[in-house]
Short mmCIF file of C-alpha atoms and ligand atoms in Angstrom, two decimals:
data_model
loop_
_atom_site.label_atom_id
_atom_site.label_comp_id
_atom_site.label_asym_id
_atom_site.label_seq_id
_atom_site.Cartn_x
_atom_site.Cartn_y
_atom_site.Cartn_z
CA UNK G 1062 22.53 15.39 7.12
CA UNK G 1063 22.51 12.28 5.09
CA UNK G 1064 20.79 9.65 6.79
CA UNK G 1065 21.03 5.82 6.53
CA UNK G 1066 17.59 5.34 5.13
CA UNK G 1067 14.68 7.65 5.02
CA UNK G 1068 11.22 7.29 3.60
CA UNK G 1069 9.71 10.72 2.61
CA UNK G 1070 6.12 11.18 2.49
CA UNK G 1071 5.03 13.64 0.64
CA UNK G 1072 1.27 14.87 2.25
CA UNK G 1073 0.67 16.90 -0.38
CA UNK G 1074 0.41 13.78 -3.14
CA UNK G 1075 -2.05 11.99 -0.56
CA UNK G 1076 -4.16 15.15 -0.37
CA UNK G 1077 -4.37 15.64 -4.39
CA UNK G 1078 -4.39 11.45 -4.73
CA UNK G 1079 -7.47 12.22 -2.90
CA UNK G 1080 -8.69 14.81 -4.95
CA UNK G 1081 -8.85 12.65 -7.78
CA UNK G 1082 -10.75 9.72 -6.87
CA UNK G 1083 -14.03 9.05 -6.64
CA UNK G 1084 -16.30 10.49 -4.22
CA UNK G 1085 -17.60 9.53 -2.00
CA UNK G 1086 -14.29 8.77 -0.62
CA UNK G 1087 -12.93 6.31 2.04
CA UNK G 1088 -9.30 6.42 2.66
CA UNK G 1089 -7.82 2.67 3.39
CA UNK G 1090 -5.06 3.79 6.33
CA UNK G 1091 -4.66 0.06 7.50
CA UNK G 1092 -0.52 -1.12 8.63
CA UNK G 1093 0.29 1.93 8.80
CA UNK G 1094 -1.02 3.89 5.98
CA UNK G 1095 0.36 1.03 3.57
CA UNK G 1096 3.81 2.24 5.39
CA UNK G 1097 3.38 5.42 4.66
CA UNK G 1098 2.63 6.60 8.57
CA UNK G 1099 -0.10 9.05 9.79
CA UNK G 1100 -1.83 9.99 6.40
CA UNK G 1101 -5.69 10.35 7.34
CA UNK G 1102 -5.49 14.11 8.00
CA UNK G 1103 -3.56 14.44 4.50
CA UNK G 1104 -6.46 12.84 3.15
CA UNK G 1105 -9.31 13.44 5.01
CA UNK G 1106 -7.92 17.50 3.64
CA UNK G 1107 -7.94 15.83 -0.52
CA UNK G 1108 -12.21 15.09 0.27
CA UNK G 1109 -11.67 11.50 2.01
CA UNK G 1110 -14.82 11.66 4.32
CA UNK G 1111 -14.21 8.40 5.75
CA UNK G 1112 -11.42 6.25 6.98
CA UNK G 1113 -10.75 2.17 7.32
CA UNK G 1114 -8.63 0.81 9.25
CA UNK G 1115 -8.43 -3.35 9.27
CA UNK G 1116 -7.96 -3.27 13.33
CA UNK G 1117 -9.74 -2.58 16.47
CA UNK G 1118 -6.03 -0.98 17.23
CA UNK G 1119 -5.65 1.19 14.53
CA UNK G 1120 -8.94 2.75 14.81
CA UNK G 1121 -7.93 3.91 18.82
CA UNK G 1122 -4.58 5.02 16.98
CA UNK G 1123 -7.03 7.37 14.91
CA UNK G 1124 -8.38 8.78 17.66
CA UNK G 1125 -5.09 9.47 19.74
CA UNK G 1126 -4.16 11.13 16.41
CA UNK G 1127 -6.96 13.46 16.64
CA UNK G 1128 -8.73 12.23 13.67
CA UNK G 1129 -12.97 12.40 14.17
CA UNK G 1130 -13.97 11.30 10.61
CA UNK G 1131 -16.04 8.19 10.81
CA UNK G 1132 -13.97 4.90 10.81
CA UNK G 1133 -14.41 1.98 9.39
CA UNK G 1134 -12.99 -1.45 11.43
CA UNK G 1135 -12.18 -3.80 8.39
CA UNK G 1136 -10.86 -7.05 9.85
CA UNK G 1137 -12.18 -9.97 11.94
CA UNK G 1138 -12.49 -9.35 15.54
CA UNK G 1139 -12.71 -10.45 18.46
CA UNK G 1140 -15.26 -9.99 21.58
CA UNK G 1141 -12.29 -7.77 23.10
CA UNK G 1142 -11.74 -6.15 19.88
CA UNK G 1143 -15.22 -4.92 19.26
CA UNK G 1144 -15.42 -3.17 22.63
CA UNK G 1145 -11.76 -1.44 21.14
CA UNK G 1146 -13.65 -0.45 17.86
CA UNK G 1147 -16.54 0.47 19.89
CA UNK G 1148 -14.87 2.84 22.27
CA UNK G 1149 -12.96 4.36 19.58
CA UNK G 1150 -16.79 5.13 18.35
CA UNK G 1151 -16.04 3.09 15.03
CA UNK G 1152 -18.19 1.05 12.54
CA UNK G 1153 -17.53 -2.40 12.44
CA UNK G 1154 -17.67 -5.23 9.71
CA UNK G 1155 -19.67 -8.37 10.67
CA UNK G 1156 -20.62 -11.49 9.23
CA UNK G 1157 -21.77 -13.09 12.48
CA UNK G 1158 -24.56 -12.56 15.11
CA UNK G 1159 -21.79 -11.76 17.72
CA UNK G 1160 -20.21 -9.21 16.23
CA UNK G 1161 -23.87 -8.08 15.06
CA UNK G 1162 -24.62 -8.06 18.39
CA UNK G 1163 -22.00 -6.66 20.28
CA UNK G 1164 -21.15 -3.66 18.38
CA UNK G 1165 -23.07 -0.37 18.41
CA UNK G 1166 -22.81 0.14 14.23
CA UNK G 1167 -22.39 -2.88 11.77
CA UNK G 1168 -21.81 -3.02 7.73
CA UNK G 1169 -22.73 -6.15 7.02
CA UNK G 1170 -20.29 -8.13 4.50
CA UNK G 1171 -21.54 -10.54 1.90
CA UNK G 1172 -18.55 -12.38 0.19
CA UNK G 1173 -19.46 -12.16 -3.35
CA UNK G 1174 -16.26 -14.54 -4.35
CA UNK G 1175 -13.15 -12.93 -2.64
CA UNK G 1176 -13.67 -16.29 -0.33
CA UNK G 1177 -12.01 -14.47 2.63
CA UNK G 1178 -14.11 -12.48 4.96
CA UNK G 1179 -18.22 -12.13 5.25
CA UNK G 1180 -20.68 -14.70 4.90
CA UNK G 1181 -21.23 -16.41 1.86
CA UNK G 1182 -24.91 -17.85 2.87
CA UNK G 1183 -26.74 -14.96 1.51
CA UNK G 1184 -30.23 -15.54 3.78
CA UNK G 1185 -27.90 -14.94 6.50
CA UNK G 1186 -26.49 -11.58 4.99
CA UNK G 1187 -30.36 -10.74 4.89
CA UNK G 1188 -31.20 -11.83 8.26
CA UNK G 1189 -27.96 -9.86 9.43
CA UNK G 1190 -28.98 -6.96 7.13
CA UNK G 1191 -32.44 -6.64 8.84
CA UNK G 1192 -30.55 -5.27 12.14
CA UNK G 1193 -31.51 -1.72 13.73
CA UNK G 1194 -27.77 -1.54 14.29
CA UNK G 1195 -27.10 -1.85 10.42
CA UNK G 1196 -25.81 0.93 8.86
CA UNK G 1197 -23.92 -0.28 5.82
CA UNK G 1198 -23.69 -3.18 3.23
CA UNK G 1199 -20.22 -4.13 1.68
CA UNK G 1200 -18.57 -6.81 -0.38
CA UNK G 1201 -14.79 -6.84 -1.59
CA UNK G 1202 -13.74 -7.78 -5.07
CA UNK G 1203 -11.05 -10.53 -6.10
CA UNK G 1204 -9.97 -9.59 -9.68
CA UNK G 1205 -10.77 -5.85 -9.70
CA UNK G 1206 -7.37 -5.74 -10.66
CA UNK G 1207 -7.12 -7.78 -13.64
CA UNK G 1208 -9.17 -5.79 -16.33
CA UNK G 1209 -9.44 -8.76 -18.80
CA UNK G 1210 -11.39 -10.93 -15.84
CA UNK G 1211 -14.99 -11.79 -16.06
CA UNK G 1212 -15.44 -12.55 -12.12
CA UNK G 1213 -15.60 -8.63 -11.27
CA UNK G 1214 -18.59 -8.57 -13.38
CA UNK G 1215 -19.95 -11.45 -11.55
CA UNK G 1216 -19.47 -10.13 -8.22
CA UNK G 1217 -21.03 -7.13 -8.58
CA UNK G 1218 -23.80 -8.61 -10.05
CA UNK G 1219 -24.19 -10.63 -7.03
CA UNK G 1220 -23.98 -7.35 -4.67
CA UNK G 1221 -26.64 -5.51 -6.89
CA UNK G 1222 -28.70 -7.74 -6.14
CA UNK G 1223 -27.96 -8.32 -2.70
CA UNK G 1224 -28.32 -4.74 -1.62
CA UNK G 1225 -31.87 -5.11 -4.16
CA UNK G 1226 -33.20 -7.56 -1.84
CA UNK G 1227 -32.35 -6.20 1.27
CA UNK G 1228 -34.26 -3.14 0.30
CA UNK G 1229 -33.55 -0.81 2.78
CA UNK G 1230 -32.31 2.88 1.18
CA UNK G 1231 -31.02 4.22 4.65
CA UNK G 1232 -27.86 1.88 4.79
CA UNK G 1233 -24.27 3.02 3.45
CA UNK G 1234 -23.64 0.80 0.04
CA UNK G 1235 -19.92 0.05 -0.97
CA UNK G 1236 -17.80 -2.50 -2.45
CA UNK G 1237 -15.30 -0.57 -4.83
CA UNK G 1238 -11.45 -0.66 -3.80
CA UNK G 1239 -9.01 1.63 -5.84
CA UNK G 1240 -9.25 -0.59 -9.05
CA UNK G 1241 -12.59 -0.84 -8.79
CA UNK G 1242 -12.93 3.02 -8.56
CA UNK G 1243 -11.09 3.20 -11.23
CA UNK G 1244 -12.34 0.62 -13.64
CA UNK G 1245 -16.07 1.34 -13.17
CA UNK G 1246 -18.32 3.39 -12.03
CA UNK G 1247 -20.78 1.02 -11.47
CA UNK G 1248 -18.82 -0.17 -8.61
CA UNK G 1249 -19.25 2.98 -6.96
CA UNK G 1250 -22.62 2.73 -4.67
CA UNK G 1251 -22.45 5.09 -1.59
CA UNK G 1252 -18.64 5.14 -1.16
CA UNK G 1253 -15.12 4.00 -2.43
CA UNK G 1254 -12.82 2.34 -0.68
CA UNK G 1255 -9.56 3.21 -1.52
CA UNK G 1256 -6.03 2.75 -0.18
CA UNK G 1257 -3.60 1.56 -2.92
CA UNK G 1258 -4.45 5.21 -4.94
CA UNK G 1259 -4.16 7.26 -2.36
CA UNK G 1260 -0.48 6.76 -2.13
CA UNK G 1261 -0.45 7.58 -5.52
CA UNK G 1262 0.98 3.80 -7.07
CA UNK G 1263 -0.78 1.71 -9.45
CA UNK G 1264 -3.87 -0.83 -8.84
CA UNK G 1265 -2.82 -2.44 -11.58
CA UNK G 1266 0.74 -2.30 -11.17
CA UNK G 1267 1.94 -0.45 -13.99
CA UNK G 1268 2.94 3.47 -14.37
CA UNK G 1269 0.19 5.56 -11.66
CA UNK G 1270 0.39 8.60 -13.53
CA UNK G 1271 -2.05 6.91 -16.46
CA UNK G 1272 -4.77 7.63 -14.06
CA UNK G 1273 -2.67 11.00 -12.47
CA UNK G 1274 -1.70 9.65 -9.30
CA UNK G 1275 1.18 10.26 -8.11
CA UNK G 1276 3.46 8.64 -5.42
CA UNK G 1277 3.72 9.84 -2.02
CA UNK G 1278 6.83 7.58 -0.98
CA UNK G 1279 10.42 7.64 -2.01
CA UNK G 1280 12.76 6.10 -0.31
CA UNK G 1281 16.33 7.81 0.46
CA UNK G 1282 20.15 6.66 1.56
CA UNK G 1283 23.53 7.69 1.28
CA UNK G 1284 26.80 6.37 -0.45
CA UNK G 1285 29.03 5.40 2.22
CA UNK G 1286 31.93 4.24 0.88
CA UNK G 1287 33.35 4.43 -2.83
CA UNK G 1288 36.37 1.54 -3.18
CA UNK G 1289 38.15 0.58 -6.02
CA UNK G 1290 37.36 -3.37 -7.26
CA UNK G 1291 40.15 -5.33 -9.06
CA UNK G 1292 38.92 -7.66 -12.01
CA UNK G 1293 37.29 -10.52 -9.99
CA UNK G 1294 37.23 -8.98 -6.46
CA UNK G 1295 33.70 -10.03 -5.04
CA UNK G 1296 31.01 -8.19 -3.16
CA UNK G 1297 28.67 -9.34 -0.25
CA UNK G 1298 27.93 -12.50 1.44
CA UNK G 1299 28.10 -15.72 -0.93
CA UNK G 1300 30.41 -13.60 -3.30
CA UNK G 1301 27.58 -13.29 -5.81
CA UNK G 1302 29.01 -10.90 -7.85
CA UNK G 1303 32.32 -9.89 -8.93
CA UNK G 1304 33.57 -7.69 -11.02
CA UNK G 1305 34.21 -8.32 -14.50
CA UNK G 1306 37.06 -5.00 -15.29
CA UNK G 1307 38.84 -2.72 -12.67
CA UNK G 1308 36.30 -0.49 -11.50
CA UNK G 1309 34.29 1.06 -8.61
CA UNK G 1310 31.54 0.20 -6.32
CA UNK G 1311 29.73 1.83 -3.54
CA UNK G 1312 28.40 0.79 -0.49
CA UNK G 1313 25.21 2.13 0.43
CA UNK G 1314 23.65 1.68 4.44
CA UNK G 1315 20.11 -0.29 3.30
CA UNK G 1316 18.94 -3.46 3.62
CA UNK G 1317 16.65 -6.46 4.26
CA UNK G 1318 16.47 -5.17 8.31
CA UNK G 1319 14.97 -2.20 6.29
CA UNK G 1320 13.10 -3.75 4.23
CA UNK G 1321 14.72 -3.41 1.76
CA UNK G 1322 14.92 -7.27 0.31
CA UNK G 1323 17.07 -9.94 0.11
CA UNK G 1324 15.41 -10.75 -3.41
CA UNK G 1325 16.79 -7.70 -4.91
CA UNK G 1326 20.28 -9.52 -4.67
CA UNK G 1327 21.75 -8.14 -8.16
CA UNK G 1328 18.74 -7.64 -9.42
CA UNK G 1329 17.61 -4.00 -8.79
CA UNK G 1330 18.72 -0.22 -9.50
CA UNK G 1331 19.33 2.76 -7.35
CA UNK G 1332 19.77 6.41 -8.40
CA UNK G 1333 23.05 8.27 -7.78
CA UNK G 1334 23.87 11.64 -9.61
CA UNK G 1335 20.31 11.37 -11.24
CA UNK G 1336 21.19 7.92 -13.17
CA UNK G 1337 20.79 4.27 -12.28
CA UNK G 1338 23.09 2.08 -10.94
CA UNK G 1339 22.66 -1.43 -10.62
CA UNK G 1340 22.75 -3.37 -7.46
CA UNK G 1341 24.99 -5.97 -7.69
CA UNK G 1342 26.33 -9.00 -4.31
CA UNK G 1343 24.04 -9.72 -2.00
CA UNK G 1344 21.74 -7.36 -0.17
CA UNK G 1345 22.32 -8.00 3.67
CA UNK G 1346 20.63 -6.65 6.59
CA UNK G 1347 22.29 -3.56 6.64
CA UNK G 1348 24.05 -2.94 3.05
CA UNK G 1349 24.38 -3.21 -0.05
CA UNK G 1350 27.30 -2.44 -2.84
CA UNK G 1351 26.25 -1.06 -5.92
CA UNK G 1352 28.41 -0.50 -8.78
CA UNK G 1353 29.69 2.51 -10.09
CA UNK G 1354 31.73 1.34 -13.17
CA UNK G 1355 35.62 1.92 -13.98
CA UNK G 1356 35.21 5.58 -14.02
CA UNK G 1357 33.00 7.32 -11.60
CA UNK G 1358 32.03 10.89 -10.08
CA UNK G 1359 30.09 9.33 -7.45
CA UNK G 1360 31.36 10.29 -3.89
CA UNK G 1361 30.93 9.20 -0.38
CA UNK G 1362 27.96 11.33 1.17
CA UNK G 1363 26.14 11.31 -2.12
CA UNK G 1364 22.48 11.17 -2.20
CA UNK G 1365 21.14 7.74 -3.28
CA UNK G 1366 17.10 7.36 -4.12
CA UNK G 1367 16.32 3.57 -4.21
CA UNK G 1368 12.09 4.62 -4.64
CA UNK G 1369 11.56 8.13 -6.27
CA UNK G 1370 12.97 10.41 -8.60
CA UNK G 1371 16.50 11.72 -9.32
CA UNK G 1372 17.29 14.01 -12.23
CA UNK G 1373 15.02 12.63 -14.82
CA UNK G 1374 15.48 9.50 -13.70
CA UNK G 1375 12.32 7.06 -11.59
CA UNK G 1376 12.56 4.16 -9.76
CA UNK G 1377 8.46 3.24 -8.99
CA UNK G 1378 7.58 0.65 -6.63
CA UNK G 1379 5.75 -1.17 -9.39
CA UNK G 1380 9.09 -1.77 -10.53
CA UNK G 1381 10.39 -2.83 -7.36
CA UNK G 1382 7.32 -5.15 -7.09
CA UNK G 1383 7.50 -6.32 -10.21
CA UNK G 1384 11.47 -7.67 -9.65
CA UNK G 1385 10.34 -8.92 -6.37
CA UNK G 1386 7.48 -10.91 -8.16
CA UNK G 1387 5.37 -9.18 -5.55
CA UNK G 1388 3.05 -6.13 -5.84
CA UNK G 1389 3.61 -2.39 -5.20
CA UNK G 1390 1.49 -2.82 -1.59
CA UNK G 1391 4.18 -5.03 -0.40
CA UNK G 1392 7.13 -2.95 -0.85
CA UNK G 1393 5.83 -0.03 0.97
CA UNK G 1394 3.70 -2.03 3.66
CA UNK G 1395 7.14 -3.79 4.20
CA UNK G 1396 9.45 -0.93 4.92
CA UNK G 1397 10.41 -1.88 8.54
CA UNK G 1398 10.33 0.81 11.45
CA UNK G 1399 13.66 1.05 11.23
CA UNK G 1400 13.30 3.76 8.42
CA UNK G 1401 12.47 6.78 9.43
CA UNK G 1402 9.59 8.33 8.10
CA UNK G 1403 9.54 12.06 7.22
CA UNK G 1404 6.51 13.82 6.68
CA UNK G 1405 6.40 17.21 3.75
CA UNK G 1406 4.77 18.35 1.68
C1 PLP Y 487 -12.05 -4.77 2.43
C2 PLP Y 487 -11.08 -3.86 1.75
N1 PLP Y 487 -11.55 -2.79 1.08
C3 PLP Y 487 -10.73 -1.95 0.42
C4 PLP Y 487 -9.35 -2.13 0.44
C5 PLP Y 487 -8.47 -1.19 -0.33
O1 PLP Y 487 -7.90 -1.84 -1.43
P1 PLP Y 487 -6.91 -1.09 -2.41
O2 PLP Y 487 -5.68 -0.78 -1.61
O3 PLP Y 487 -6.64 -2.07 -3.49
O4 PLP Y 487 -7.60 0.14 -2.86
C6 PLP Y 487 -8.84 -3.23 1.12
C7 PLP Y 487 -7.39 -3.45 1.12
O5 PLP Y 487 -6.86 -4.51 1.11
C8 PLP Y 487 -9.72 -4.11 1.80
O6 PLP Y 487 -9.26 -5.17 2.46
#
C-alpha cells in the first residue's frame, strides 16, 4: 500500500559500505544513524568493530538494541551524562580533568584546528594522556573534505606528533573520518571513524559510487491527485508557480513537516514512471504539486521516489544538498520522524 512518505533503508548497502572502508572500522551511528535508524548491527555484520555515538543517550539506546561492540561517546558531557556513558559500559571523549576523572575509559582529544571540541593546550593533552584510565588518543579534521586544502596536512602533522610525544603504544590512535579514510592512508592510525560512507553518500559531495559506495536511503511517496491546470492557474501557497500551457500537475503527500524542505520550492525533481519531474509552487508542510506536462500517463497511486532510483533514472542526496546549498548529512539527518523508516535488505 502506497504510503505518504517512506524512507527505505537498505541494510544490505550499510553492511557492504562497511566492507569497503578501511579497517579498522568505527561506524559513526550518531542522530539516528545520520537518519537512517538502527544501523550498527548492519554494520557491525560489513567488519565495523566499533561504534560512536555523539551522546551519553544514544550509547544506552545501543545497548537496549542489543548491540555489545565497544562504543564510543563523541560529544561533550555532562557529570550526569558520564555516569549514562558509563553504565552503558562506553568510552568517553575528554578534554577536561572531570570528565578524565569521572569516567571509567577516556580517549583523550587534542584539537588539531577543527576549533570545536578537545583541548587545544597541548601540555594539557599530555598531562591528560598520562592517565591509567586512558585508552585512546583522537583529533578530528576540518577540511578533510576539501582535497585541494593544505590544513589536513597540517593537522595531522600536529597529531603525529602528538601521539609521538605521548609515547605510550598501548592506547587506541584515531583521527580519520570518512574523507579522511578515503583521502589518505596516513590518516588511518588504529581506527577510522566513519559515518558519512557508511550510508553509502559522498564525503565530498559528489557521485558515491567513485569510491563504490552506495546509498542506503531512498526516500518514497505517492501521487495523490492528478488535476488538469489551465494556462496561468497557480499552485501552492504564495502562487509561486503557474502554469505557462494547459497541462497537468500532481500532488504528491511530502513536505517540510517531513523534512522534506521549504527551499526546494520549484527548485527540485522527483521520479514518476522512472523520469523526473520537476517540483514546481511551494513545498508546504504536507505537499507538494509537481508537474506532469500537457500530456501525461502519470496516475493517482503512482509510485513517486524523491531520493533513489527509478527506471534508470537517480535522484542522490548530493543533489538534494547541493540545491539546498547544504550537504548530503543534512538531508538525511533531517528527515523528521514523521517518515517512516523501513528496514530491507
Ligand atoms: C568526531 C567525529 N568523528 C567522526 C565523524 C564522522 O564523520 P563523517 O560522517 O564525515 O565520516 C564525526 C561526524 O561528524 C565526528 O564528529
Amino acid at each position: 500500500m502506497a504510503e505518504r512518505a517512506l524512507a527505505r533503508v537498505d541494510l544490505g548497502a550499510i553492511e557492504r559500505n562497511c566492507a569497503r572502508l578501511p579497517k579498522p572500522l568505527c561506524a559513526v551511528v550518531k542522530a539516528d544513524g545520520y537518519g537512517h535508524g538502527p544501523v550498527a548491527p548492519a554494520a557491525l555484520a560489513g567488519g565495523a568493530t566499533w561504534l560512536a555515538v555523539a551522546t551519553a543517550a544514544e550509547a544506552g539506546e545501543l545497548r537496549e538494541q542489543g548491540v555489545d561492540a565497544p562504543v564510543l561517546v563523541m560529544g561533550a558531557l555532562t557529570a550526569e551524562e558520564v555516569r549514562i556513558a558509563a553504565a552503558a559500559d562506553a568510552d568517553v571523549v575528554a578534554w577536561s580533568e572531570a570528565v578524565a576523572e569521572a569516567a571509567p575509559r577516556v580517549h583523550v582529544k587534542l584539537d588539531t584546528g577543527m576549533g570545536r571540541l578537545g583541548t587545544k593546550d597541548r601540555d594539557h593533552a599530555l598531562r591528560l594522556a598520562a592517565r591509567p584510565n586512558v585508552v585512546g588518543l583522537m583529533t578530528h579534521f576540518a577540511t578533510a573534505d576539501e582535497p585541494d586544502d593544505d590544513f589536513f596536512g597540517v593537522q595531522l602533522e600536529a597529531f603525529r606528533q602528538f601521539v609521538e610525544d605521548v609515547g605510550r603504544d598501548d592506547l587506541l590512535v584515531h583521527a580519520a573520518n570518512s574523507a579522511a579514510a578515503l583521502r589518505d592512508p596516513e590518516s588511518h592510525f588504529d581506527l577510522v571513524r566513519c559515518g558519512i560512507a557508511v550510508y553509502g553518500m559522498d564525503p565530498f559531495h559528489e557521485d558515491p559510487a567513485a569510491h563504490g559506495l552506495e546509498p542506503a536511503l531512498s526516500l518514497h511517496s505517492w501521487v495523490a491527485a492528478v488535476r488538469r491546470f489551465e494556462t496561468g492557474d497557480t499552485a501552492g501557497y504564495g502562487r509561486r508557480w503557474a502554469a505557462d500551457e494547459r497541462s497537468w500537475v500532481a500532488t504528491v503527500p511530502i513536505g517540510y513537516g517531513d523534512g522534506w524542505r521549504r527551499g526546494l520550492t520549484n527548485d527540485c525533481d522527483v521520479l514518476i514512471g522512472g523520469r523526473r519531474h520537476p517540483l514546481v509552487g511551494t513545498v508546504s508542510m504536507d505537499n507538494v504539486t509537481v508537474a506532469l506536462g500537457p500530456d501525461t500517463d502519470v496516475k493517482v497511486g503512482d509510485p513517486v521516489v524523491l531520493i533513489g532510483r527509478q527506471g534508470e533514472e537517480r535522484i542522490l542526496a548530493e543533489e538534494v544538498a547541493r540545491r539546498l546549498g547544504t550537504i548530503n548529512y543534512e538531508v538525511t539527518t533531517g528527515l523528521l520522524p514523521r517518515v517512516r523508516r523501513e528496514h530491507v535488505r
